Coordinates of C-alpha atoms in Angstrom, one line a residue:
X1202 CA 219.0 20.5 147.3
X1203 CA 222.7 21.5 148.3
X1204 CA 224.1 22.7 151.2
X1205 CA 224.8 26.5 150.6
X1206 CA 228.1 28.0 150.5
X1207 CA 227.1 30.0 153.8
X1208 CA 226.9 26.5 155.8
X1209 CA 230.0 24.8 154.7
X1210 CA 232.4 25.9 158.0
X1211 CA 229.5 25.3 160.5
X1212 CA 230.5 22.4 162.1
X1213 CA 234.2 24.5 162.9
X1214 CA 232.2 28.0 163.2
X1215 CA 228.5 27.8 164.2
X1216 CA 226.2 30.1 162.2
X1217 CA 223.3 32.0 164.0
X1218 CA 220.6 33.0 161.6
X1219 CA 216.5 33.9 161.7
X1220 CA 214.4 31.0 160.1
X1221 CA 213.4 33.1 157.4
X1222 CA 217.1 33.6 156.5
X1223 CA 218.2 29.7 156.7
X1224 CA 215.2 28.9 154.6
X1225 CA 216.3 31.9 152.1
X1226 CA 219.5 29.8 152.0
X1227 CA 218.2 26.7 150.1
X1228 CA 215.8 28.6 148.4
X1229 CA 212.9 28.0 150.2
X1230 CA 210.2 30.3 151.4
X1231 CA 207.5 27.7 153.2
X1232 CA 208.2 25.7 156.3
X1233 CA 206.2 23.0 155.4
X1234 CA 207.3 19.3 157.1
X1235 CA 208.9 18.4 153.3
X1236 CA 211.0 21.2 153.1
X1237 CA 211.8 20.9 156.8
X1238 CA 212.5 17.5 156.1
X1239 CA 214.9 18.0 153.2
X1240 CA 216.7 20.4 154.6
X1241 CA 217.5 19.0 158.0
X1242 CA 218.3 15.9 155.7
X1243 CA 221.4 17.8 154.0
X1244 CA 222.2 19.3 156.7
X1245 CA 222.9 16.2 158.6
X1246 CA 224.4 14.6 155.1
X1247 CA 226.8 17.2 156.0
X1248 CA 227.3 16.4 160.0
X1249 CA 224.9 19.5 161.0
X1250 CA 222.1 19.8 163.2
X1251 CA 219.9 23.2 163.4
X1252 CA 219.0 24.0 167.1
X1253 CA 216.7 24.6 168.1
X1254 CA 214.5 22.3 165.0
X1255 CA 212.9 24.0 161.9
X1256 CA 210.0 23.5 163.2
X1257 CA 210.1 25.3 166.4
X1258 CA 209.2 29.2 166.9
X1259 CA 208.1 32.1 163.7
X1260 CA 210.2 33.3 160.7
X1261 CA 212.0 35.5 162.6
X1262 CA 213.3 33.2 165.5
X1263 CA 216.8 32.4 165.8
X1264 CA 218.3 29.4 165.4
X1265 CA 221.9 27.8 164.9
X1266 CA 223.4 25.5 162.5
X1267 CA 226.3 23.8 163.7
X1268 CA 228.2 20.2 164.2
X1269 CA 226.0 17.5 165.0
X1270 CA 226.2 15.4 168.0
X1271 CA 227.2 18.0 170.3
X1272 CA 225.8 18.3 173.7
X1273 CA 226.4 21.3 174.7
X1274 CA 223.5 23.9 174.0
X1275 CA 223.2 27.1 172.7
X1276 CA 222.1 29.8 175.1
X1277 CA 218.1 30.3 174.6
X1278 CA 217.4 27.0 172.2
X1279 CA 217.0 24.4 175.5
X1280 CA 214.2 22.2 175.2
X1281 CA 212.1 24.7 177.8
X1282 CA 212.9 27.6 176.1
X1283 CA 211.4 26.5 172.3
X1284 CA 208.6 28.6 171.3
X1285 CA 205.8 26.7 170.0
X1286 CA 205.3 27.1 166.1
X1287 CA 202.8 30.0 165.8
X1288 CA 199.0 29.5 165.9
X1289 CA 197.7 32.9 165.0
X1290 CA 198.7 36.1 162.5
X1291 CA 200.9 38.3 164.6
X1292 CA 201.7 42.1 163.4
X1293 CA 205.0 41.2 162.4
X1294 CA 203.6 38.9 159.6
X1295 CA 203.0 42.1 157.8
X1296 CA 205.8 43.7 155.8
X1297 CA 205.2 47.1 156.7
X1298 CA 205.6 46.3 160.6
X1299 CA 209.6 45.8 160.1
X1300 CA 211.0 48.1 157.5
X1301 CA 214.9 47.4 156.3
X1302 CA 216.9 50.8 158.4
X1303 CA 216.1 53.5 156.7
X1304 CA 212.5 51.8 154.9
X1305 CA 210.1 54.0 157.5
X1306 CA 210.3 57.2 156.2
X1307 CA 209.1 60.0 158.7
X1308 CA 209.0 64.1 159.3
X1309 CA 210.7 65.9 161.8
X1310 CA 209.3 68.4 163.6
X1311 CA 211.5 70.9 161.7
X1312 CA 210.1 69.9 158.3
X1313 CA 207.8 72.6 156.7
X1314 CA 204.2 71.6 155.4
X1315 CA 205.0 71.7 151.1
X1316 CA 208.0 69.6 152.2
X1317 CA 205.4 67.0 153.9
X1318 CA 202.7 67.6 150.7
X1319 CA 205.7 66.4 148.3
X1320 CA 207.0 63.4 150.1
X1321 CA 203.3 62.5 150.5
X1322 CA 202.8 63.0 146.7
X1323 CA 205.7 61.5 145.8
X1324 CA 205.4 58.7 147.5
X1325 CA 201.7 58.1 147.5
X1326 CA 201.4 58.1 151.0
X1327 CA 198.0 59.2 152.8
X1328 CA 200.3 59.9 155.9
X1329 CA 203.5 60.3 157.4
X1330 CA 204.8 60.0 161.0
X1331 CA 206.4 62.9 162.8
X1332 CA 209.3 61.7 164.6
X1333 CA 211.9 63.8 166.8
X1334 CA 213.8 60.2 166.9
X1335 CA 213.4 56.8 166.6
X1336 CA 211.8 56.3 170.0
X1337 CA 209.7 59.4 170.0
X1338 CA 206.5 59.5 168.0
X1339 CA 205.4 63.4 167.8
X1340 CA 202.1 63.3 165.6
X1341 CA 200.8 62.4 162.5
X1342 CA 200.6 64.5 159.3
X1343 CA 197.4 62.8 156.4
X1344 CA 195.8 64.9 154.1
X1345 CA 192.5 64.3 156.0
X1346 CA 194.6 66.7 159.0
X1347 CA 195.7 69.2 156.3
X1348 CA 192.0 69.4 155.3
X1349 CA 191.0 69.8 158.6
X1350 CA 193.5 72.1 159.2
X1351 CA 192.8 74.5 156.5
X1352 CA 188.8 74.2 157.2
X1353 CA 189.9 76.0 160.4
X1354 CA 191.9 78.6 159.0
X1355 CA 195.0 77.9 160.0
X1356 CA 197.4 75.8 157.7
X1357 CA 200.3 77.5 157.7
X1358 CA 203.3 74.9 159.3
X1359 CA 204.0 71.4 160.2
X1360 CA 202.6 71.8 163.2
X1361 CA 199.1 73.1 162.3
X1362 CA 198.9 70.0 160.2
X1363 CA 199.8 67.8 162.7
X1364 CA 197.3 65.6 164.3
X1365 CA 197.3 63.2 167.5
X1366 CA 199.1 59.5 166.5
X1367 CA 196.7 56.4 166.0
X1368 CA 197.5 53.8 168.6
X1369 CA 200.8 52.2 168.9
X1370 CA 200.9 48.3 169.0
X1371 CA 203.8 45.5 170.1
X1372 CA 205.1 43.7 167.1
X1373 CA 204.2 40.9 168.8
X1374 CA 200.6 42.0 169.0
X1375 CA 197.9 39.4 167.1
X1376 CA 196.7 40.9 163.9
X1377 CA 193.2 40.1 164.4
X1378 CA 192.9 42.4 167.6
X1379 CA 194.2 44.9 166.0
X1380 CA 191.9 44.9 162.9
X1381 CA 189.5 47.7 164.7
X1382 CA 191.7 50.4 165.8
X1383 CA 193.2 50.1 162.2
X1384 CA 189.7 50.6 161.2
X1385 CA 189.1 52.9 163.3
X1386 CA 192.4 55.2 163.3
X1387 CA 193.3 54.0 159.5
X1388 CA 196.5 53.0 160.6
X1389 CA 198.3 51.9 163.8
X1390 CA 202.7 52.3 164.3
X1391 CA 204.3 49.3 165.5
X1392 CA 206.8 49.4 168.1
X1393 CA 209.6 46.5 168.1
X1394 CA 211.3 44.5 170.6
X1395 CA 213.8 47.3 170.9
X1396 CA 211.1 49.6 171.6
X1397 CA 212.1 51.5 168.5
X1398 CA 209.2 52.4 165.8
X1399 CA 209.9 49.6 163.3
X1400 CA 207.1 50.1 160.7
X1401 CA 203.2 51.4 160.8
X1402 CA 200.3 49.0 159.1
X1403 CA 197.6 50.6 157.2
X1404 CA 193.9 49.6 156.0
X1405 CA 195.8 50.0 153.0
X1406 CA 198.2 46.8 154.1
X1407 CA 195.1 44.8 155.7
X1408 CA 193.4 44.8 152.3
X1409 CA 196.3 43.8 150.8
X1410 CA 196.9 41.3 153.2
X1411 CA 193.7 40.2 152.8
X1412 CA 193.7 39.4 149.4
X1413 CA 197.1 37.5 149.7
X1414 CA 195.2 35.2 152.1
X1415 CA 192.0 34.5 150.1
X1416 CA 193.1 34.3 146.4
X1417 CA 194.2 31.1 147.3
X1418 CA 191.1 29.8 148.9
X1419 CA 188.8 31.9 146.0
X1420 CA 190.6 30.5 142.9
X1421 CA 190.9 27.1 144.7
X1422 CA 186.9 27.2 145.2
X1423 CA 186.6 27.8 141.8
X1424 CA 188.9 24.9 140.6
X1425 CA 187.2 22.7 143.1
X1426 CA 183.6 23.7 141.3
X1427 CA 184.3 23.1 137.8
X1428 CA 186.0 19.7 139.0
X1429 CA 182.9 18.8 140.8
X1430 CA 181.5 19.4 137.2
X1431 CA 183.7 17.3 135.0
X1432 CA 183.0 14.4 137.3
X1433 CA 179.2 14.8 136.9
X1434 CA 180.2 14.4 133.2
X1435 CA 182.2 11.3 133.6
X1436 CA 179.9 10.0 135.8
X1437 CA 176.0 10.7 135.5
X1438 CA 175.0 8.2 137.5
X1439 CA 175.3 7.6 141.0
X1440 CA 176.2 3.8 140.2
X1441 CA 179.3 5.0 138.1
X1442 CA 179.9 8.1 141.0
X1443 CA 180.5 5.5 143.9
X1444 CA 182.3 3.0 141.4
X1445 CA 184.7 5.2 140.0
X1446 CA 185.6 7.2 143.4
X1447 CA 185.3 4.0 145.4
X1448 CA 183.3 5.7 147.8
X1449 CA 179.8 3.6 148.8
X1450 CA 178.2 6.6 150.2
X1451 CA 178.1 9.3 147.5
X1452 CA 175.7 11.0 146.6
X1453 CA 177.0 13.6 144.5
X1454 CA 180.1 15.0 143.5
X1455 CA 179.6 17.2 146.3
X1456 CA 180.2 14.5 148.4
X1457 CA 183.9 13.5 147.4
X1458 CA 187.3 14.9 148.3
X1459 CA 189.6 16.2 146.3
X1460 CA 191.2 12.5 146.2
X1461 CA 188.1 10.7 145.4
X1462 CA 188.4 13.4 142.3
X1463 CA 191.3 12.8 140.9
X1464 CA 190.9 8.9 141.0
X1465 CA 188.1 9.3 139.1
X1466 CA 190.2 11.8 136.5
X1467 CA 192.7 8.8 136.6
X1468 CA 190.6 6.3 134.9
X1469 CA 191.0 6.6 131.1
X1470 CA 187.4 5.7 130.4
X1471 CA 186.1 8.7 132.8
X1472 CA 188.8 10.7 131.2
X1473 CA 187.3 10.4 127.6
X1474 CA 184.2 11.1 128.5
X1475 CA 185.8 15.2 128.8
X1476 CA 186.5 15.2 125.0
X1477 CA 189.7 17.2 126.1
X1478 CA 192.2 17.5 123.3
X1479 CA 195.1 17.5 126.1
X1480 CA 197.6 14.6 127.5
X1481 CA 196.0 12.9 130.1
X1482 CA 198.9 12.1 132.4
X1483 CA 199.7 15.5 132.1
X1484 CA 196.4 16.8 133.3
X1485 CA 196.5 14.6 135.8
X1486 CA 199.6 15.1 137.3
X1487 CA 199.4 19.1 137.4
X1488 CA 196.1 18.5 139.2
X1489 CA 197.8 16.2 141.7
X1490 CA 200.0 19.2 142.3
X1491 CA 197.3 21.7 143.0
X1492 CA 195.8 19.0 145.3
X1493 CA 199.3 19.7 147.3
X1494 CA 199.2 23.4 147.3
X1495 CA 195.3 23.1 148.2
X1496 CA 196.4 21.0 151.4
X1497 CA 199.1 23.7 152.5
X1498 CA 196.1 26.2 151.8
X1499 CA 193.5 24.1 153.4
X1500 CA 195.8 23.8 156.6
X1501 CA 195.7 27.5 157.4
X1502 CA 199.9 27.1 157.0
X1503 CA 201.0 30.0 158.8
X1504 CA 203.8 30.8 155.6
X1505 CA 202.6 32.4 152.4
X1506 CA 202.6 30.8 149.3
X1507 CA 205.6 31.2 147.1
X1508 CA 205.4 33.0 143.8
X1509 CA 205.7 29.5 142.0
X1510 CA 202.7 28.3 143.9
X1511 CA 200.5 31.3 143.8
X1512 CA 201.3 31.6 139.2
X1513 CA 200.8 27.5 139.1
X1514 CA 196.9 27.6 140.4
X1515 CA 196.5 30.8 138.6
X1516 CA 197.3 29.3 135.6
X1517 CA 195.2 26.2 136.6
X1518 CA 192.2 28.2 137.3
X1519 CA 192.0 29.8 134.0
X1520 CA 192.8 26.5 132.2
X1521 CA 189.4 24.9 134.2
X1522 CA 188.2 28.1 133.2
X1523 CA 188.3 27.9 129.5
X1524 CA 187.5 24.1 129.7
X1525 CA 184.7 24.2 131.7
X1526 CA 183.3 27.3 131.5

């Protein structure tokens, strides 16, 4: 790890960025304490602090790199000001809540009904806002209203195919109280701290949202299973179970951790017992690795997995998979 390009005048210039973005900088996505850790250790290899910590606040906080040592603080990052490091899913953890400018696309009232059917087509959306400016939410146009509005008789304009908004909610809102008027409405718009419409979330976004959270924890089950397995195998009895694991009180694999397995997969004699044509400090070591990812998962870390993480226990699973089917 390097200090990026972007840093190197901060002790002369100070340099206010979001979390997200200073992570972004040394190629990090996870806030985890290691990756805290070795970035506030370059940094201050390089005489910089970050104020307020890494720690401190969401991705989207602010904070400011600058000269260590120096006393004087930045307006907002005192000690009483910190916000605490965030306990539950909030709206903005959703990427459709805060679109790039431009990214919510939206009707005016002076748009004409095939104009909307295109952009809906287009686009596959199953609705688009009505706006008459970024502030000022008119309606809604879905093709469930342009169904209803042609059951009545009367689909000619925009405005016959407009329907009431769903409920608009703070980006600052909890996602979990939100879950039933997105149910309920099938969508909600988000308002920012500006006040401006940032972004809307669909049930389309809470499904997806839903399986970025628990493919983890599903493929993980399943790894942790066929483990469980392999160590009935190297150890039928429950004389060579507590020997091997070093724990006096097991029953069954059922009963170890996740540590207990692996110092069982460790010992070459428990090892053979597999018949696995693969190198066993190899194995070994890429299941020690999905032991760390497991712990972030296991942890309920508030930051998603990176790509890396999520391809390295896909791959695992399907190598436990084909070896233990």
């Amino acid at each position: 790890m390097t200090l990026p390009p972007e840093l190197k005048n901060a002790a002369a210039e100070p340099v206010e960025l979001t979390v997200a973005e200073l992570l972004g900088l040394f190629g990090e996505r996870n806030r985890d304490p290691e990756i805290v850790g070795r970035i506030e250790a370059e940094l201050a290899s390089a005489g910089l602090q970050c104020v307020p910590a890494l720690l401190h606040g969401n991705l989207g906080s602010t904070v400011t790199v600058r000269a260590a040592g120096e006393e004087h603080e930045t307006p907002g990052t005192g000690a009483e000001e910190q916000e605490p490091a965030p306990a539950a899913l909030r709206i903005r953890d959703l990427p459709t809540a805060r679109l790039d400018e431009g990214g919510l696309v939206c009707l005016s009232p002076a748009d004409d009904l095939p104009h909307a059917r295109m952009i809906m087509m287009e686009r596959n959306f199953s609705q688009l806002p009505v706006m008459s400016g970024p502030y000022v939410l008119k309606g809604v146009v879905s093709w469930q209203s342009i169904a209803f509005a042609h059951a009545a008789g009367k689909c000619d304009t925009l405005a016959d195919a407009t329907s009431k908004p769903a409920p608009e909610v703070s980006i600052e809102a909890e996602l979990l109280v939100t879950i039933p008027d997105i149910n309920r409405h099938n969508c909600v718009f988000v308002r920012d701290t500006d006040q401006k419409i940032s972004g809307l979330v669909t049930a389309a976004d809470l499904s997806l949202e839903f399986g970025r959270l628990t493919s983890p924890f599903l493929l993980l089950g399943e790894i942790e299973r066929r483990l469980r397995r392999c160590v009935d195998r190297m150890c039928p009895t429950v004389g060579e179970l507590r020997d091997a694991s070093g724990y006096g009180n097991a029953g069954s694999p059922d009963d170890l951790t996740i540590g207990q397995i692996i110092k069982i997969f460790k010992k070459p004699e428990r090892w053979a017992r597999l018949n696995w044509e693969l190198p066993h400090d190899g194995f070994v070591g890429k299941l020690n690795e999905i032991r760390l990812t497991r712990n972030e998962v296991a942890h309920f870390r508030p930051n998603p997995l990176t790509v890396a993480q999520r391809q390295q226990v896909e791959i695992f699973a399907g190598m436990m998979k084909s070896l233990m089917p």
